[in-house]
PDB file of C-alpha atoms in Angstrom:
ATOM      1  CA  VAL A  36      22.458  20.867  15.895  1.00 41.00           C
ATOM      2  CA  THR A  37      18.880  20.142  14.911  1.00 43.00           C
ATOM      3  CA  GLY A  38      17.072  17.523  12.909  1.00 48.00           C
ATOM      4  CA  VAL A  39      17.336  13.794  12.775  1.00 48.00           C
ATOM      5  CA  GLN A  40      19.974  11.918  10.832  1.00 47.00           C
ATOM      6  CA  THR A  41      20.326   8.166  10.704  1.00 47.00           C
ATOM      7  CA  CYS A  42      23.609   6.418  10.031  1.00 50.00           C
ATOM      8  CA  ALA A  43      25.600   3.378  11.012  1.00 49.00           C
ATOM      9  CA  LEU A  44      27.820   4.501  13.903  1.00 51.00           C
ATOM     10  CA  PRO A  45      31.119   3.142  12.528  1.00 49.00           C
ATOM     11  CA  ILE A  46      30.757   5.152   9.303  1.00 50.00           C
ATOM     12  CA  TYR A  47      31.081   8.514  11.074  1.00 73.00           C
ATOM     13  CA  ILE A  48      33.015   7.486  14.132  1.00 83.00           C
ATOM     14  CA  GLN A  49      35.835   9.999  13.473  1.00 87.00           C
ATOM     15  CA  GLU A  50      33.322  12.844  13.795  1.00 91.00           C
ATOM     16  CA  LEU A  51      32.857  11.977  17.464  1.00 94.00           C
ATOM     17  CA  GLN A  52      36.247  13.575  18.136  1.00 94.00           C
ATOM     18  CA  THR A  53      34.911  16.830  16.643  1.00 94.00           C
ATOM     19  CA  VAL A  54      31.819  16.539  18.870  1.00 95.00           C
ATOM     20  CA  ALA A  55      34.028  16.018  21.939  1.00 96.00           C
ATOM     21  CA  GLN A  56      36.602  18.691  21.099  1.00 96.00           C
ATOM     22  CA  TYR A  57      34.075  21.433  20.392  1.00 96.00           C
ATOM     23  CA  LYS A  58      31.582  20.255  23.039  1.00 96.00           C
ATOM     24  CA  ILE A  59      28.769  19.953  20.510  1.00 95.00           C
ATOM     25  CA  PRO A  60      25.597  18.878  22.356  1.00 96.00           C
ATOM     26  CA  LEU A  61      24.818  16.156  19.810  1.00 94.00           C
ATOM     27  CA  LYS A  62      22.236  13.521  20.709  1.00 95.00           C
ATOM     28  CA  LEU A  63      22.863  10.261  18.893  1.00 93.00           C
ATOM     29  CA  PHE A  64      20.438   7.349  19.241  1.00 93.00           C
ATOM     30  CA  VAL A  65      21.934   4.073  18.019  1.00 91.00           C
ATOM     31  CA  LEU A  66      19.377   1.363  17.255  1.00 89.00           C
ATOM     32  CA  GLU A  67      21.088  -1.832  18.378  1.00 91.00           C
ATOM     33  CA  ASN A  68      19.742  -5.045  16.886  1.00 90.00           C
ATOM     34  CA  ASP A  69      22.850  -7.242  17.111  1.00 89.00           C
ATOM     35  CA  GLY A  70      23.922  -6.609  13.542  1.00 88.00           C
ATOM     36  CA  TYR A  71      22.653  -5.466  10.190  1.00 88.00           C
ATOM     37  CA  LEU A  72      18.903  -5.928  10.436  1.00 87.00           C
ATOM     38  CA  THR A  73      18.044  -4.745   6.917  1.00 84.00           C
ATOM     39  CA  ILE A  74      20.659  -7.044   5.410  1.00 87.00           C
ATOM     40  CA  LYS A  75      19.316  -9.918   7.478  1.00 88.00           C
ATOM     41  CA  HIS A  76      15.763  -9.229   6.282  1.00 83.00           C
ATOM     42  CA  THR A  77      16.965  -9.140   2.679  1.00 82.00           C
ATOM     43  CA  GLN A  78      18.838 -12.418   3.107  1.00 86.00           C
ATOM     44  CA  HIS A  79      15.729 -14.024   4.614  1.00 82.00           C
ATOM     45  CA  ALA A  80      13.559 -12.762   1.767  1.00 79.00           C
ATOM     46  CA  TYR A  81      15.829 -13.648  -1.160  1.00 78.00           C
ATOM     47  CA  PHE A  82      18.171 -16.392   0.031  1.00 84.00           C
ATOM     48  CA  GLY A  83      15.899 -18.788   1.852  1.00 84.00           C
ATOM     49  CA  GLY A  84      16.868 -17.571   5.309  1.00 82.00           C
ATOM     50  CA  ARG A  85      20.573 -18.283   4.825  1.00 89.00           C
ATOM     51  CA  ILE A  86      22.266 -15.481   6.761  1.00 90.00           C
ATOM     52  CA  THR A  87      25.879 -14.430   6.344  1.00 91.00           C
ATOM     53  CA  ALA A  88      27.843 -11.577   7.944  1.00 91.00           C
ATOM     54  CA  ALA A  89      24.701  -9.934   9.345  1.00 90.00           C
ATOM     55  CA  ASP A  90      24.574 -10.943  13.026  1.00 91.00           C
ATOM     56  CA  PRO A  91      26.584 -12.848  15.670  1.00 91.00           C
ATOM     57  CA  THR A  92      25.266 -16.229  14.502  1.00 91.00           C
ATOM     58  CA  SER A  93      26.556 -15.543  10.983  1.00 92.00           C
ATOM     59  CA  GLY A  94      29.975 -14.097  11.707  1.00 90.00           C
ATOM     60  CA  TYR A  95      29.359 -10.404  12.433  1.00 90.00           C
ATOM     61  CA  THR A  96      29.441  -8.686  15.822  1.00 90.00           C
ATOM     62  CA  THR A  97      28.900  -5.025  16.628  1.00 88.00           C
ATOM     63  CA  PRO A  98      31.072  -2.760  18.758  1.00 89.00           C
ATOM     64  CA  LYS A  99      29.874  -1.677  22.190  1.00 91.00           C
ATOM     65  CA  THR A 100      28.368   1.797  21.838  1.00 92.00           C
ATOM     66  CA  ALA A 101      29.115   2.763  25.454  1.00 95.00           C
ATOM     67  CA  ALA A 102      32.794   1.852  24.951  1.00 95.00           C
ATOM     68  CA  ILE A 103      32.962   4.023  21.831  1.00 94.00           C
ATOM     69  CA  ALA A 104      31.392   6.953  23.693  1.00 96.00           C
ATOM     70  CA  ALA A 105      33.844   6.458  26.578  1.00 97.00           C
ATOM     71  CA  ALA A 106      36.795   6.428  24.176  1.00 96.00           C
ATOM     72  CA  TYR A 107      35.850   9.970  23.132  1.00 96.00           C
ATOM     73  CA  GLY A 108      34.942  11.107  26.654  1.00 97.00           C
ATOM     74  CA  LEU A 109      31.262  11.351  25.752  1.00 97.00           C
ATOM     75  CA  ARG A 110      28.307  10.439  27.933  1.00 97.00           C
ATOM     76  CA  SER A 111      26.397   7.290  27.020  1.00 97.00           C
ATOM     77  CA  ASP A 112      22.985   6.044  28.005  1.00 97.00           C
ATOM     78  CA  LEU A 113      20.848   2.997  27.360  1.00 96.00           C
ATOM     79  CA  ILE A 114      17.196   2.415  26.571  1.00 96.00           C
ATOM     80  CA  GLU A 115      16.366  -1.260  27.049  1.00 95.00           C
ATOM     81  CA  ASN A 116      12.569  -1.228  27.030  1.00 93.00           C
ATOM     82  CA  HIS A 117       9.499   1.010  27.046  1.00 93.00           C
ATOM     83  CA  ASP A 118       9.566   1.658  30.812  1.00 94.00           C
ATOM     84  CA  GLY A 119       9.888   5.423  31.242  1.00 93.00           C
ATOM     85  CA  LEU A 120      10.768   5.800  27.556  1.00 94.00           C
ATOM     86  CA  ARG A 121       9.330   9.298  27.040  1.00 95.00           C
ATOM     87  CA  GLU A 122      10.932  10.666  30.186  1.00 96.00           C
ATOM     88  CA  LYS A 123      14.304   9.148  29.345  1.00 96.00           C
ATOM     89  CA  ILE A 124      14.279  10.544  25.801  1.00 96.00           C
ATOM     90  CA  ARG A 125      13.229  13.972  27.084  1.00 97.00           C
ATOM     91  CA  ALA A 126      16.034  13.952  29.655  1.00 97.00           C
ATOM     92  CA  ILE A 127      18.619  12.996  27.038  1.00 97.00           C
ATOM     93  CA  LEU A 128      17.400  15.679  24.615  1.00 97.00           C
ATOM     94  CA  ALA A 129      17.438  18.296  27.404  1.00 97.00           C
ATOM     95  CA  SER A 130      21.010  17.470  28.424  1.00 97.00           C
ATOM     96  CA  PRO A 131      23.516  20.259  27.701  1.00 97.00           C
ATOM     97  CA  GLU A 132      26.174  17.714  26.739  1.00 97.00           C
ATOM     98  CA  ALA A 133      26.614  15.223  23.926  1.00 96.00           C
ATOM     99  CA  VAL A 134      24.926  11.884  24.571  1.00 96.00           C
ATOM    100  CA  ILE A 135      25.180   8.632  22.658  1.00 95.00           C
ATOM    101  CA  CYS A 136      22.211   6.477  23.591  1.00 96.00           C
ATOM    102  CA  SER A 137      21.905   2.816  22.701  1.00 95.00           C
ATOM    103  CA  VAL A 138      18.349   1.710  22.006  1.00 94.00           C
ATOM    104  CA  ARG A 139      18.035  -2.071  22.284  1.00 93.00           C
ATOM    105  CA  MET A 140      15.825  -3.669  19.664  1.00 91.00           C
ATOM    106  CA  ALA A 141      14.820  -7.240  19.036  1.00 91.00           C
ATOM    107  CA  PRO A 142      17.264  -8.870  16.589  1.00 88.00           C
ATOM    108  CA  ASP A 143      14.303  -9.853  14.388  1.00 86.00           C
ATOM    109  CA  GLN A 144      12.390  -6.553  14.631  1.00 86.00           C
ATOM    110  CA  PRO A 145      10.086  -6.162  11.625  1.00 84.00           C
ATOM    111  CA  LEU A 146      10.776  -3.054   9.567  1.00 78.00           C
ATOM    112  CA  VAL A 147       7.571  -1.172   8.767  1.00 78.00           C
ATOM    113  CA  PRO A 148       6.737   0.587   6.622  1.00 74.00           C
ATOM    114  CA  ILE A 149       8.983  -1.003   4.044  1.00 77.00           C
ATOM    115  CA  LEU A 150       9.437  -0.777   0.315  1.00 75.00           C
ATOM    116  CA  LEU A 151       8.954  -4.245  -1.148  1.00 77.00           C
ATOM    117  CA  GLN A 152      10.375  -5.825  -4.264  1.00 78.00           C
ATOM    118  CA  HIS A 153       8.749  -8.471  -6.410  1.00 77.00           C
ATOM    119  CA  ARG A 154      10.233 -10.977  -8.811  1.00 80.00           C
ATOM    120  CA  ARG A 155       8.688 -10.679 -12.274  1.00 85.00           C
ATOM    121  CA  ARG A 156       7.940 -13.697 -14.457  1.00 89.00           C
ATOM    122  CA  ASP A 157      11.058 -12.986 -16.544  1.00 93.00           C
ATOM    123  CA  GLY A 158      13.228 -13.212 -13.394  1.00 87.00           C
ATOM    124  CA  THR A 159      13.934  -9.495 -13.026  1.00 89.00           C
ATOM    125  CA  ILE A 160      13.103  -7.690  -9.817  1.00 84.00           C
ATOM    126  CA  ALA A 161      10.687  -4.760  -9.677  1.00 83.00           C
ATOM    127  CA  THR A 162      10.501  -2.379  -6.732  1.00 83.00           C
ATOM    128  CA  ASP A 163       7.202  -0.863  -5.708  1.00 80.00           C
ATOM    129  CA  PRO A 164       6.940   2.917  -6.175  1.00 80.00           C
ATOM    130  CA  LEU A 165       7.944   4.933  -3.084  1.00 80.00           C
ATOM    131  CA  GLU A 166       4.330   5.802  -2.301  1.00 83.00           C
ATOM    132  CA  ARG A 167       3.427   2.089  -2.001  1.00 82.00           C
ATOM    133  CA  LEU A 168       4.988   1.098   1.304  1.00 81.00           C
ATOM    134  CA  SER A 169       4.048  -2.125   3.034  1.00 80.00           C
ATOM    135  CA  PRO A 170       1.812  -2.734   4.908  1.00 84.00           C
ATOM    136  CA  TYR A 171      -0.410  -1.722   2.024  1.00 85.00           C
ATOM    137  CA  LEU A 172      -3.540   0.392   2.325  1.00 88.00           C
ATOM    138  CA  HIS A 173      -6.682  -0.823   0.609  1.00 91.00           C
ATOM    139  CA  GLU A 174      -6.612   0.468  -2.973  1.00 89.00           C
ATOM    140  CA  GLU A 175      -9.521   2.868  -2.499  1.00 91.00           C
ATOM    141  CA  GLU A 176      -8.022   4.427   0.639  1.00 92.00           C
ATOM    142  CA  PHE A 177      -4.622   4.664  -1.048  1.00 89.00           C
ATOM    143  CA  ARG A 178      -6.024   6.522  -4.075  1.00 88.00           C
ATOM    144  CA  GLU A 179      -8.093   8.866  -1.866  1.00 90.00           C
ATOM    145  CA  ASN A 180      -4.945   9.879   0.012  1.00 88.00           C
ATOM    146  CA  MET A 181      -2.742  10.506  -3.001  1.00 88.00           C
ATOM    147  CA  ILE A 182      -2.255  14.147  -4.017  1.00 87.00           C
ATOM    148  CA  VAL A 183      -0.082  13.357  -7.054  1.00 86.00           C
ATOM    149  CA  PRO A 184      -0.574  10.809  -9.836  1.00 84.00           C
ATOM    150  CA  THR A 185       0.493   7.306  -8.818  1.00 79.00           C
ATOM    151  CA  LEU A 186       3.270   5.291 -10.412  1.00 71.00           C
ATOM    152  CA  GLU A 187       2.935   1.633 -11.184  1.00 65.00           C
ATOM    153  CA  ALA A 188       5.722  -0.925 -10.702  1.00 48.00           C
TER     154      ALA A 188
END
């Protein structure tokens, strides 16, 4: 198995049985931020910071990744900080067995780059074009780096 795929662990949890049964050396890194970070950011941005069903303070808790791995007989690991980060990742990737590794993140970790939306005067919402991720480059630098015509929101 090669490449990188991101997903919410509970969505594909049944596939862990396939990984265990066929001894697929999958390496799964689960970014743990105590909930749904992107939903929380959206709720902060558009609902005045009122959070619902996005983290433990608003009624949502996440399952324990190590317990899920154990339920399928898979190895688990944990990355809690930057100490020895490169070595730990290399060791996990070099392992001949499947590993599910939890990577602890701050519950309020900023997401960058990010595609921003803006409310127009008429109340509708416009999304920036995909090539205009925040944090924004200065206009001149942005245009110099574009190899295709730009789109405007």
